[in-house]
Coordinates of C-alpha atoms and ligand atoms in Angstrom, one line a residue:
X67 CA 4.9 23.2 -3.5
X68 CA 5.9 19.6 -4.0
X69 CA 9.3 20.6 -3.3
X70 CA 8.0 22.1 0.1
X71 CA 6.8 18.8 0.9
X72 CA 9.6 16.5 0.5
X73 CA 11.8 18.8 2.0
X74 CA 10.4 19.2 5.0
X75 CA 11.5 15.8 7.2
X76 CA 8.7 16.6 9.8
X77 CA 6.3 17.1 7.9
X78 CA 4.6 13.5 8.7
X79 CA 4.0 14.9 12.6
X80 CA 3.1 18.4 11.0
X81 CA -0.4 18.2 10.1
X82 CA -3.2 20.8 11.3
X83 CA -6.2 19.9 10.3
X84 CA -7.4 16.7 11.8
X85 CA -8.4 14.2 9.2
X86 CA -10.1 11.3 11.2
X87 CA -12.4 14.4 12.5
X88 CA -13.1 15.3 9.1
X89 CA -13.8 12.0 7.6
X90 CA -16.0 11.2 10.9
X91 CA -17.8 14.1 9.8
X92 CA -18.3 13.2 6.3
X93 CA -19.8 9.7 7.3
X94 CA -21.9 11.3 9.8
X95 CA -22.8 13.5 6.8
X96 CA -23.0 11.5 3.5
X97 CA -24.0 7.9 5.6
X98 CA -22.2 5.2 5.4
X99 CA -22.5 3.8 1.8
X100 CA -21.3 7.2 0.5
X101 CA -18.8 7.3 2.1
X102 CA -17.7 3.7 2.2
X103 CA -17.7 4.0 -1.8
X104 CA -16.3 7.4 -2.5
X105 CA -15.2 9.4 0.4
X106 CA -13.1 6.3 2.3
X107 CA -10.3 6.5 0.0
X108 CA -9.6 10.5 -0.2
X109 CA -5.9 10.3 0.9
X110 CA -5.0 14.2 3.1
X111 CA -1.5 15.4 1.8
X112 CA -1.3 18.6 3.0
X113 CA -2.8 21.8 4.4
X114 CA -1.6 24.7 3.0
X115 CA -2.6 28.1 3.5
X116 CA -5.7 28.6 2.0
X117 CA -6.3 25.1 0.4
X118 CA -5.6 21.0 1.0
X119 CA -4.6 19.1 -1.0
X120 CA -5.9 15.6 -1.0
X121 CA -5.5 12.4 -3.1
X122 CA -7.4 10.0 -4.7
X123 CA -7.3 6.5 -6.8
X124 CA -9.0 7.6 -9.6
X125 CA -9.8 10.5 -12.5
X126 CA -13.2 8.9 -12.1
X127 CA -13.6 9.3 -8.6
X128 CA -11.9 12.8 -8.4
X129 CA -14.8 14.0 -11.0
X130 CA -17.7 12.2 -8.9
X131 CA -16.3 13.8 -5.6
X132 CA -16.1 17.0 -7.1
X133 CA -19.2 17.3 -9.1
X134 CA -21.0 15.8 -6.1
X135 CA -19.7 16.3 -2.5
X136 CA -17.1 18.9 -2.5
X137 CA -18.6 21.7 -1.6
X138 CA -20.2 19.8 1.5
X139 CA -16.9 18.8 2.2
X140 CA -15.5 22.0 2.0
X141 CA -18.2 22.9 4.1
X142 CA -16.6 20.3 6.9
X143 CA -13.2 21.8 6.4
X144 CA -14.1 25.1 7.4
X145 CA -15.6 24.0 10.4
X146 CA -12.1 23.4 11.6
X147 CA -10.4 26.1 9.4
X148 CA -12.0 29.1 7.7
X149 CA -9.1 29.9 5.8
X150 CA -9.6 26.9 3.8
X151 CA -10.9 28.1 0.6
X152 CA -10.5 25.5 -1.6
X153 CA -9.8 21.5 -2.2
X154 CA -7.1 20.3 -4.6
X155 CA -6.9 16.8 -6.3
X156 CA -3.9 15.1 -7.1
X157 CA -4.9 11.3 -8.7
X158 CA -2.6 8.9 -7.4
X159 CA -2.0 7.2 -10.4
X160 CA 1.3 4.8 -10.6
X161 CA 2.7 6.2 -13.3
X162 CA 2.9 9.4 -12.8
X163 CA 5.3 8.7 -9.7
X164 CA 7.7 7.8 -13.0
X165 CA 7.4 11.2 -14.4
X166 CA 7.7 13.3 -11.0
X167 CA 9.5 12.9 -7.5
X168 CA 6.5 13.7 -5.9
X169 CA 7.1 12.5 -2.6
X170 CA 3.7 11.3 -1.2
X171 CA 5.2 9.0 1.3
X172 CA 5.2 10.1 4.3
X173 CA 1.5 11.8 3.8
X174 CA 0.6 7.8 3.1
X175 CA 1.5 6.6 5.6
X176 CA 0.5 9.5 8.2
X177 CA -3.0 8.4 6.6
X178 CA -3.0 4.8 6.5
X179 CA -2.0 5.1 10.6
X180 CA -4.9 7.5 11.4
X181 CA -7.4 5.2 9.2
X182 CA -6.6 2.8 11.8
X183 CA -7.3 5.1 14.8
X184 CA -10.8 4.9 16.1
X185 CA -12.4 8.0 15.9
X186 CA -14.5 8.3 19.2
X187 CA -13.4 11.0 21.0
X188 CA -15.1 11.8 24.3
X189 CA -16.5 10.3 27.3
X190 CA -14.5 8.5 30.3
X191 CA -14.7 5.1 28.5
X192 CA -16.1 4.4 25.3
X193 CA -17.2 1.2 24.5
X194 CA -20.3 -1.0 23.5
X195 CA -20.5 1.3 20.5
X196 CA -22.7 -1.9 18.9
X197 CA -24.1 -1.8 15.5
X198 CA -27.3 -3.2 15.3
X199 CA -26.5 -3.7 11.3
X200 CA -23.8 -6.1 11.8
X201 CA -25.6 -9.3 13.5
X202 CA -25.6 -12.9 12.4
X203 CA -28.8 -13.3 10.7
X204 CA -26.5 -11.0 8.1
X205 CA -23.5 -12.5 8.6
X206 CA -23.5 -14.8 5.0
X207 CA -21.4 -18.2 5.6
X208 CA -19.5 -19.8 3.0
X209 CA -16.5 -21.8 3.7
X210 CA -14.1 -19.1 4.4
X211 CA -15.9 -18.3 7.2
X212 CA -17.6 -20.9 8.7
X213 CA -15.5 -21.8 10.9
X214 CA -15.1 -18.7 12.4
X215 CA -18.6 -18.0 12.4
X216 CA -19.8 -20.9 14.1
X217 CA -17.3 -20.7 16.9
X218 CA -18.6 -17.0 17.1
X219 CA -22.5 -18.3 17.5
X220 CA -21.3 -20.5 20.1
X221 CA -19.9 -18.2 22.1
X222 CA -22.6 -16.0 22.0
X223 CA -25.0 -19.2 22.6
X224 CA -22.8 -20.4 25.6
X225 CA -20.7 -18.3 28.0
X226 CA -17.1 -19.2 28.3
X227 CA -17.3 -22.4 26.1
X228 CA -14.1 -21.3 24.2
X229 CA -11.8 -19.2 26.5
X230 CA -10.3 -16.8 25.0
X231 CA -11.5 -16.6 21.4
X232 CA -9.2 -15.9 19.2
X233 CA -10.7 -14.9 15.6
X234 CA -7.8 -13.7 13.1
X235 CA -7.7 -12.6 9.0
X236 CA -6.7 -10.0 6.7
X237 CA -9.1 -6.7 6.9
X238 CA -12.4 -6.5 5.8
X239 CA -13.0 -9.9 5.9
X240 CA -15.5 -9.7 8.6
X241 CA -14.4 -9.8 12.0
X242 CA -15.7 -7.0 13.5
X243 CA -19.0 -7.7 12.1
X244 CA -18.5 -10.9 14.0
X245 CA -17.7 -9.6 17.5
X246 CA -20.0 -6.9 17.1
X247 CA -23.0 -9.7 16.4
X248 CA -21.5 -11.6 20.1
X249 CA -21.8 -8.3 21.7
X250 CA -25.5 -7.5 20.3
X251 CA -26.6 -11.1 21.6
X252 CA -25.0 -10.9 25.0
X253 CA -25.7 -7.4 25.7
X254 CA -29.4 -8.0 27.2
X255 CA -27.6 -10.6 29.7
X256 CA -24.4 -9.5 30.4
X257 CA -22.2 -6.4 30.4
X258 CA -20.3 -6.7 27.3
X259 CA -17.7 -4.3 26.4
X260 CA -16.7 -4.1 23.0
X261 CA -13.3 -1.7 22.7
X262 CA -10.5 -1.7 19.9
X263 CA -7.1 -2.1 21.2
X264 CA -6.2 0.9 20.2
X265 CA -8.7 2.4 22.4
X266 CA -7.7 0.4 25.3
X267 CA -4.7 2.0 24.9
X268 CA -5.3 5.4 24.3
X269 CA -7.7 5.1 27.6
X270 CA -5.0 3.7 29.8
X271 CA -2.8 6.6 28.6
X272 CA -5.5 8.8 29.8
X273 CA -6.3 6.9 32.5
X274 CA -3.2 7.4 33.6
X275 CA -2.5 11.1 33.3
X276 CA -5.6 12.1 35.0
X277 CA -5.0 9.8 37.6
X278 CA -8.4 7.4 37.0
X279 CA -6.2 4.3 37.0
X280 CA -8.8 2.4 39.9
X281 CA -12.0 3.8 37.6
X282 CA -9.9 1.8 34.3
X283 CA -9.2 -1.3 36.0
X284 CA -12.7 -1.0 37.1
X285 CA -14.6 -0.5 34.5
X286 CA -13.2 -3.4 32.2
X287 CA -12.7 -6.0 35.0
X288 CA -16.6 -5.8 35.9
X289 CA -17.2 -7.3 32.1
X290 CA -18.9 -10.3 32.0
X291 CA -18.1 -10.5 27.8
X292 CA -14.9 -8.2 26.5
X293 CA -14.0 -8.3 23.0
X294 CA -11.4 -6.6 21.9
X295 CA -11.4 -5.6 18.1
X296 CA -7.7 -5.8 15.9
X297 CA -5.2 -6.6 19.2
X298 CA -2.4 -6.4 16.6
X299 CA -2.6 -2.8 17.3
X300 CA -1.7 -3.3 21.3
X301 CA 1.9 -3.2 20.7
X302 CA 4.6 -2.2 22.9
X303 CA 3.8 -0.3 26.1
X304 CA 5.4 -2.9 29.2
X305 CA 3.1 -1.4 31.8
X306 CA -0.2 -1.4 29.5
X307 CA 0.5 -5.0 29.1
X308 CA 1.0 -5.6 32.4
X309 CA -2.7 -4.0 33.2
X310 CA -3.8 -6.2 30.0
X311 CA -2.6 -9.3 31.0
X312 CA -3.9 -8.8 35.0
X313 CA -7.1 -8.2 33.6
X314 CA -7.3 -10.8 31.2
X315 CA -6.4 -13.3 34.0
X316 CA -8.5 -11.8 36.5
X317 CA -11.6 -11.5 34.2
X318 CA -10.9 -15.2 33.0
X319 CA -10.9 -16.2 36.4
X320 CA -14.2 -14.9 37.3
X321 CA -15.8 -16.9 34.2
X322 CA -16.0 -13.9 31.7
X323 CA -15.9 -14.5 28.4
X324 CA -13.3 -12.7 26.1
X325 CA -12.9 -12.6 22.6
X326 CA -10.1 -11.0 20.4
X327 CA -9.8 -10.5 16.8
X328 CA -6.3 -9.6 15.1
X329 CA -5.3 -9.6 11.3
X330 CA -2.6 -12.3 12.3
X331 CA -2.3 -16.0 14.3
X332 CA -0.9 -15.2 18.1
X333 CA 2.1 -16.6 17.4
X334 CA 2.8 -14.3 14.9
X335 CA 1.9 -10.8 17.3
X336 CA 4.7 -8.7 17.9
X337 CA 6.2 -7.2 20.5
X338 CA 3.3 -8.3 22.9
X339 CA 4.5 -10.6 25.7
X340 CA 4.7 -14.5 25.1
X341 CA 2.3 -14.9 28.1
X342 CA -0.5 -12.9 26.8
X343 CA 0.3 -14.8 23.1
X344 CA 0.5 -18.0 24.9
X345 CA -3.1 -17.0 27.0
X346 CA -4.6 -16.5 23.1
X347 CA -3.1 -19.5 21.5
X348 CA -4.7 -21.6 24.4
X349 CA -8.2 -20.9 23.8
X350 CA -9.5 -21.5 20.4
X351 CA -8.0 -19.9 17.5
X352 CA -10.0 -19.8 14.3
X353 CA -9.2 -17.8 11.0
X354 CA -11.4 -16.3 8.4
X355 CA -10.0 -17.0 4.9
X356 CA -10.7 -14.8 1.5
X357 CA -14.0 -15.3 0.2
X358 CA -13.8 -17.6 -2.5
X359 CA -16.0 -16.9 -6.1
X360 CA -19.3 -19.0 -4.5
X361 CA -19.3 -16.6 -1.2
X362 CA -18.6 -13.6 -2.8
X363 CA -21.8 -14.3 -5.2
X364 CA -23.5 -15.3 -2.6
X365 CA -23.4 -11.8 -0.7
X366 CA -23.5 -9.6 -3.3
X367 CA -26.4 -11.0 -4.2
X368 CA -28.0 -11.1 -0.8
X369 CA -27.2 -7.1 -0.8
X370 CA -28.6 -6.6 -3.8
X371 CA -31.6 -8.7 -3.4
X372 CA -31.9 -6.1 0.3
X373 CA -32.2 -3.7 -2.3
X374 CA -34.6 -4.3 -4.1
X375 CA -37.0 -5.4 -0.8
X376 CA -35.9 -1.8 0.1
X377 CA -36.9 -0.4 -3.4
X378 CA -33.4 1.1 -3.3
X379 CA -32.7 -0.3 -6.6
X380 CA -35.0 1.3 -9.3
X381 CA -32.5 -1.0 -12.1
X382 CA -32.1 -4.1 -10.5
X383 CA -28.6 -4.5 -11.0
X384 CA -28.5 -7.6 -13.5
X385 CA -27.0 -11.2 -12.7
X386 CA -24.4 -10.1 -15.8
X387 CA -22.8 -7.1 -13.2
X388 CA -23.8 -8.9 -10.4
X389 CA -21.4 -12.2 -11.6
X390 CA -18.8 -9.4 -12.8
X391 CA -18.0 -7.6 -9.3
X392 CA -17.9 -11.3 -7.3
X393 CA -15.6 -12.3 -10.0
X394 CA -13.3 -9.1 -9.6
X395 CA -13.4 -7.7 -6.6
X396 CA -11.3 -10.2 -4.5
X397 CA -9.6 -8.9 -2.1
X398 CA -12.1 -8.4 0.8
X399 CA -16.0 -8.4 1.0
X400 CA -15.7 -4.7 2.8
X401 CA -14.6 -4.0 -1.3
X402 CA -16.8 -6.5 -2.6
X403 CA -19.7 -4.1 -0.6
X404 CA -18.3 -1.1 -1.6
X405 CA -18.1 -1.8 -5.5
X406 CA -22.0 -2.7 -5.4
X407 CA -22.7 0.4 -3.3
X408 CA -20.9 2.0 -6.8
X409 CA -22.9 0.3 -8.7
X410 CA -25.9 1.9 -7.3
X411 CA -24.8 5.4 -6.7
X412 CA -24.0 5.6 -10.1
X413 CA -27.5 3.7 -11.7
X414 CA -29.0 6.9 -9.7
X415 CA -26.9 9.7 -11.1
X416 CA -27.8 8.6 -14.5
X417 CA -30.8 6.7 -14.6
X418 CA -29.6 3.6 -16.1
X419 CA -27.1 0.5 -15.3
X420 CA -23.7 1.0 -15.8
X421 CA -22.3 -1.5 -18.5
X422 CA -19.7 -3.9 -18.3
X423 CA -17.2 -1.3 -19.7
X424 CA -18.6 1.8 -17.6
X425 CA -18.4 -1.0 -14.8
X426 CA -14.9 -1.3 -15.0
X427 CA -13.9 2.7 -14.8
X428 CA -16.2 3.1 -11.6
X429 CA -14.2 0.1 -10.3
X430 CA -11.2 1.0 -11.7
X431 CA -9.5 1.2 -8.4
X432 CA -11.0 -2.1 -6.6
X433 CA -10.4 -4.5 -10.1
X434 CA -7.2 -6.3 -10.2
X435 CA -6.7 -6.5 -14.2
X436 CA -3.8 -4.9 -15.4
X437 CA -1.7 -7.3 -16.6
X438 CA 1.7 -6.1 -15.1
X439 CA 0.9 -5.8 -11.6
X440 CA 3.6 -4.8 -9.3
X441 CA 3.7 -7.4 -6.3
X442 CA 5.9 -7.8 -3.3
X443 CA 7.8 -10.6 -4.9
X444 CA 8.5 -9.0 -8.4
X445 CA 10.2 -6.1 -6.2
X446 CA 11.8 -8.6 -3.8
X447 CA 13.1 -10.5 -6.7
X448 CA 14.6 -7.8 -8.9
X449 CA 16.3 -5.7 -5.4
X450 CA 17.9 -8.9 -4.6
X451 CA 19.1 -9.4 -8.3
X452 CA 20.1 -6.0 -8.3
X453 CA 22.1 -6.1 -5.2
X454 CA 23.5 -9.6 -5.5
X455 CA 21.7 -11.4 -2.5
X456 CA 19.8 -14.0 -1.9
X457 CA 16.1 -14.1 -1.2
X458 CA 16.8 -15.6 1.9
X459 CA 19.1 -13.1 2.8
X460 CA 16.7 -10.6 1.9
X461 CA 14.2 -11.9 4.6
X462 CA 16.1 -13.2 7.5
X463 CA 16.7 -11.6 10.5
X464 CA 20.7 -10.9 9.9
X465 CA 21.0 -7.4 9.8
X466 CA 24.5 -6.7 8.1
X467 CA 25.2 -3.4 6.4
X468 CA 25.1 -5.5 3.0
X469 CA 21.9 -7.0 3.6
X470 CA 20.0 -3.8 5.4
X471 CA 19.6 -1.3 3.1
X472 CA 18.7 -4.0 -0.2
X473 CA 16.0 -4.9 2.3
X474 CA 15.1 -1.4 3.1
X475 CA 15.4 -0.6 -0.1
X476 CA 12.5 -3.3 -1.4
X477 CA 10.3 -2.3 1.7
X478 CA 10.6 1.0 0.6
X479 CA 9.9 0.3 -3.0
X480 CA 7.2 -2.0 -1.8
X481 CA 5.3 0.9 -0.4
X482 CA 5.4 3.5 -3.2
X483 CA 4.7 1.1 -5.9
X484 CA 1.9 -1.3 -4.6
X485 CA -1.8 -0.3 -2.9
X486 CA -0.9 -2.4 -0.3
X487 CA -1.0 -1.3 3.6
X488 CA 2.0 -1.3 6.0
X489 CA 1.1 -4.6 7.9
X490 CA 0.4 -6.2 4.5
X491 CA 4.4 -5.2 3.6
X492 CA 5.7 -6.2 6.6
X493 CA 3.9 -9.3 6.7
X494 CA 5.5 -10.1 3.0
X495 CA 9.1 -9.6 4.5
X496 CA 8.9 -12.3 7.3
X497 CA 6.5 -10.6 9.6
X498 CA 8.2 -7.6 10.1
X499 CA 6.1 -5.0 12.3
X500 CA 4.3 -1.7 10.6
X501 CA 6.5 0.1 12.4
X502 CA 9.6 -1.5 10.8
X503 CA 8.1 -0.5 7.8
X504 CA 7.9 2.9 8.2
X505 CA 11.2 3.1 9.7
X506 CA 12.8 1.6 6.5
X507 CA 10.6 4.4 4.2
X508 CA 11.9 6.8 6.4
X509 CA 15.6 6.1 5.8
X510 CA 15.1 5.8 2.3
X511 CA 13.3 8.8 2.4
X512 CA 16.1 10.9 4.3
X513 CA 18.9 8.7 1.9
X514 CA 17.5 10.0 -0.9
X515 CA 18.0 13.4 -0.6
X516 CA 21.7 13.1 1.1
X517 CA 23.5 9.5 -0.8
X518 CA 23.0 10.7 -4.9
X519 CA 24.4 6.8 -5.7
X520 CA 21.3 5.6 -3.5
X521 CA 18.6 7.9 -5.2
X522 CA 20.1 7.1 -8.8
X523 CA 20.2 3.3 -8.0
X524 CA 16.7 3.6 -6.7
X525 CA 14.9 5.2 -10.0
X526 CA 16.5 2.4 -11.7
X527 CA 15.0 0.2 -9.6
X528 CA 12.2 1.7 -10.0
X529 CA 12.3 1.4 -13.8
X530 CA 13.4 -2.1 -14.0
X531 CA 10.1 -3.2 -11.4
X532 CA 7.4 -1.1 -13.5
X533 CA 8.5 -2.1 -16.7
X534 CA 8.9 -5.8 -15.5
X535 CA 9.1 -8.2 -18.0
X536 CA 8.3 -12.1 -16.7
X537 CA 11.7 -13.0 -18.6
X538 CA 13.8 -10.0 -16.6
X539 CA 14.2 -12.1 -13.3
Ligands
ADP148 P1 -12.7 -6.8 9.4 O1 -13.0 -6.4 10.8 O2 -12.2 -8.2 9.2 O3 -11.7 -5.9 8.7 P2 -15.4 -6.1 8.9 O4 -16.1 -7.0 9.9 O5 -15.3 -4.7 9.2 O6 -14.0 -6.7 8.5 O7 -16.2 -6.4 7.5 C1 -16.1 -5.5 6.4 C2 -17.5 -5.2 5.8 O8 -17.9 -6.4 5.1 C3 -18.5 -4.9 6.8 O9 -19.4 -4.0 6.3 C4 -19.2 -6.2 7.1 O10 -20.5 -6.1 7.6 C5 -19.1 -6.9 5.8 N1 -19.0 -8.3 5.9 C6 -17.9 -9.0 6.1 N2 -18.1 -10.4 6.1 C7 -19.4 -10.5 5.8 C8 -20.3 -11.6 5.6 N3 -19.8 -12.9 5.8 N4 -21.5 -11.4 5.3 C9 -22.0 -10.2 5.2 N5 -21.3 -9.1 5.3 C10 -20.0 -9.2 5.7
MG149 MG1 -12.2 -4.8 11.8

């Protein structure tokens, strides 16, 4: 079975059953805190005849998926396939990836793209999809985000003040909450249209095929207020951006306000024309940074304190756990959220607070503890020891046959060792683009299997990065 699955080179385009639909469903299903805390992270592998198999961080979480939601998600499943009998687990646990060649790639990062695709799926246009739960009277400011949020009130207080807005920052660190809390504020005025880039895209494409070019252009140039949500996505595409950039101008010139979020500076876009860059970079450009310890506090205790005016909290999570998770989770308040959303699920299961040590099993996955953590730079470090170059080397442009595959190599490494996402790892190696990324796992991948020197030298790597020792390098 395993075997099927590395063998198979298209297997990444061979999918059936359509994930995003599924997990759409579950959310629709379970609500959003559910499935924020447990059901986000359920990696799909692979469809097989009468079962998936699908992957997840944690024993824990496996167990409390199972014993709780499986059959409901079965359920889903069969909607789409009735010869689904049955869900398999595999944990995605580091070490295991010593013991066995599993090769999980390319099912990773089939998922990690379709997490990014929005799921709406119907009408001519879809926009203005608003959520009333994401405004600014929840929108907690600490000095991360202040700057970004006030630029945002502003906007929303006075039409075309800053021209475009450009709010960028690593994910879940609140920028669509911002842009959907401009779009609830304008909306009674103006026609706001609130669309992903990824949408915009996937609507021209449309637009296009079924001839219902004058209806696009239409539709988004009569916008008084467009925000468009993670533009990083917008990539490519010369006649797209052509139709983006005349619309950009033509609605700037009629006074409409736009505002676009990304998880980078304009500058650092790729492959989107330096005109529309250079139209971002001139209006104001603002960034959200991580939450530091004081703002992470400081809204996990506002959430908790919500649930307790909502009764939702028969224990009153205690300062103790409260103090714990803003000290731990630090990587984005989306996490921060999640992990007290844990917290609560699991207070209700069994009728009592989770201690400090329970605490860190249901978190296991979110905490950042283990002392040997793989990063970007150990990997980088010991592939450029390991093939003789130079860092620098490593992350410049030059794309000699000495220099290519050492960097392919730790981009490919980079993905099967760390949690972290594609743009994150091409970010780390000079702002490459996700799809370099995936290009260099994919060459790996297919290397593997055909150079035996390559797949020998790469287990060793492998070795040498997960039993890294801070005197090694
Ligand atoms: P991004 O778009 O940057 O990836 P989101 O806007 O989706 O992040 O934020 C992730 C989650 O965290 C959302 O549920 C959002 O409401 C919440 N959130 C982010 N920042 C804040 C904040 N400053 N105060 C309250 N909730 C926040
Ligand atoms: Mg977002």
């Amino acid at each position: 079975m395993k075997n099927n699955l590395s063998n198979n080179p298209d297997n990444l385009f061979q999918k059936k059953l359509d994930w995003d639909v599924v997990q759409s469903d579950m959310k629709k299903k379970f609500g959003i805190d559910i499935f924020e805390s447990w059901l986000k992270k359920i990696l799909f592998i692979e469809e097989f005849k009468s079962y998936i198999l699908i992957s997840v961080p944690t024993r824990f979480i496996r167990d409390w998926i199972a014993s709780r939601y499986l059959d409901q998600i079965l359920q889903i499943v069969n909607s789409y396939n009735k010869e689904i009998i049955r869900i398999e687990f595999i944990i995605e646990n580091k070490n295991n990836e010593l013991k066995s060649n599993i090769n999980e790639n390319d099912s990773k990062i089939n998922n990690s793209l379709q997490n990014n695709v929005s799921f709406i799926k119907d009408s001519f246009i879809q926009y203005n999809r608003l959520d009333p739960n994401k405004n600014f009277t929840n929108f907690v400011v600490g000095s991360s985000n202040k700057l970004a949020f006030e630029a945002s009130k502003k906007v929303s207080e006075n039409i075309a003040h800053y021209n475009p807005l450009y709010l960028y920052s690593g994910v879940g660190m609140g920028k669509t909450h911002l842009l959907n809390a401009i779009g609830l504020n304008l909306k009674s005025k103006n026609r706001v249209m609130f669309i992903s880039a990824e949408r915009f895209m996937y609507q021209f494409v449309k637009s296009i095929k079924s001839n219902e070019m004058v209806r696009f252009k239409d539709y988004f140039r009569n916008a008084d207020v467009l925000l468009i949500d993670d533009i990083q996505f917008m990539n490519g595409k010369e006649a797209m951006q052509e139709e983006f950039f005349h619309t950009f101008n033509a609605l700037l010139d009629k006074g409409s306000q736009i505002i676009v979020s990304a998880d980078r500076p304009p500058s650092k876009l790729l492959r989107i024309q330096e005109r529309i860059k250079s139209r971002f970079a001139g209006g104001l450009v603002v960034d959200i940074q991580n939450p530091d310890y004081e703002l992470r506090y400081k809204i996990i205790k506002i959430k908790a304190d919500e649930l307790k005016y909502f009764n939702m909290d028969r224990f009153h999570i205690n300062d103790e756990l409260l103090k714990f998770i803003s000290f731990e989770v630090k990587t984005s308040i989306r996490e921060l959220v999640g992990a007290l959303n844990r917290i609560v699920s699991f207070s209700k299961i069994y009728n009592k607070l989770p201690n400090i040590s329970e605490t860190k099993v249901i978190l296991k996955d979110l905490l950042n503890m283990s002392e040997n953590k793989v990063t970007i730079d150990i990997i980088q470090n010991i592939v450029c020891k390991y093939f003789k170059i130079s860092k620098n080397e490593m992350l410049s442009a030059r794309r000699s046959r000495y220099l290519v595959r050492p960097r392919q190599t730790a981009i490919y490494l980079a993905k099967m060792l760390t949690s972290k996402s594609l743009p994150e790892i091409g970010r780390s190696f000079s702002n490459r683009d996700h799809t370099t990324v995936i290009h260099s796992v994919k060459t790996i991948e297919k290397l593997r299997k055909e150079d035996n020197e390559l797949n020998v030298n790469i287990d060793t790597l492998k070795n040498k990065i997960l039993y890294f020792k801070e005197n090694e390098v």
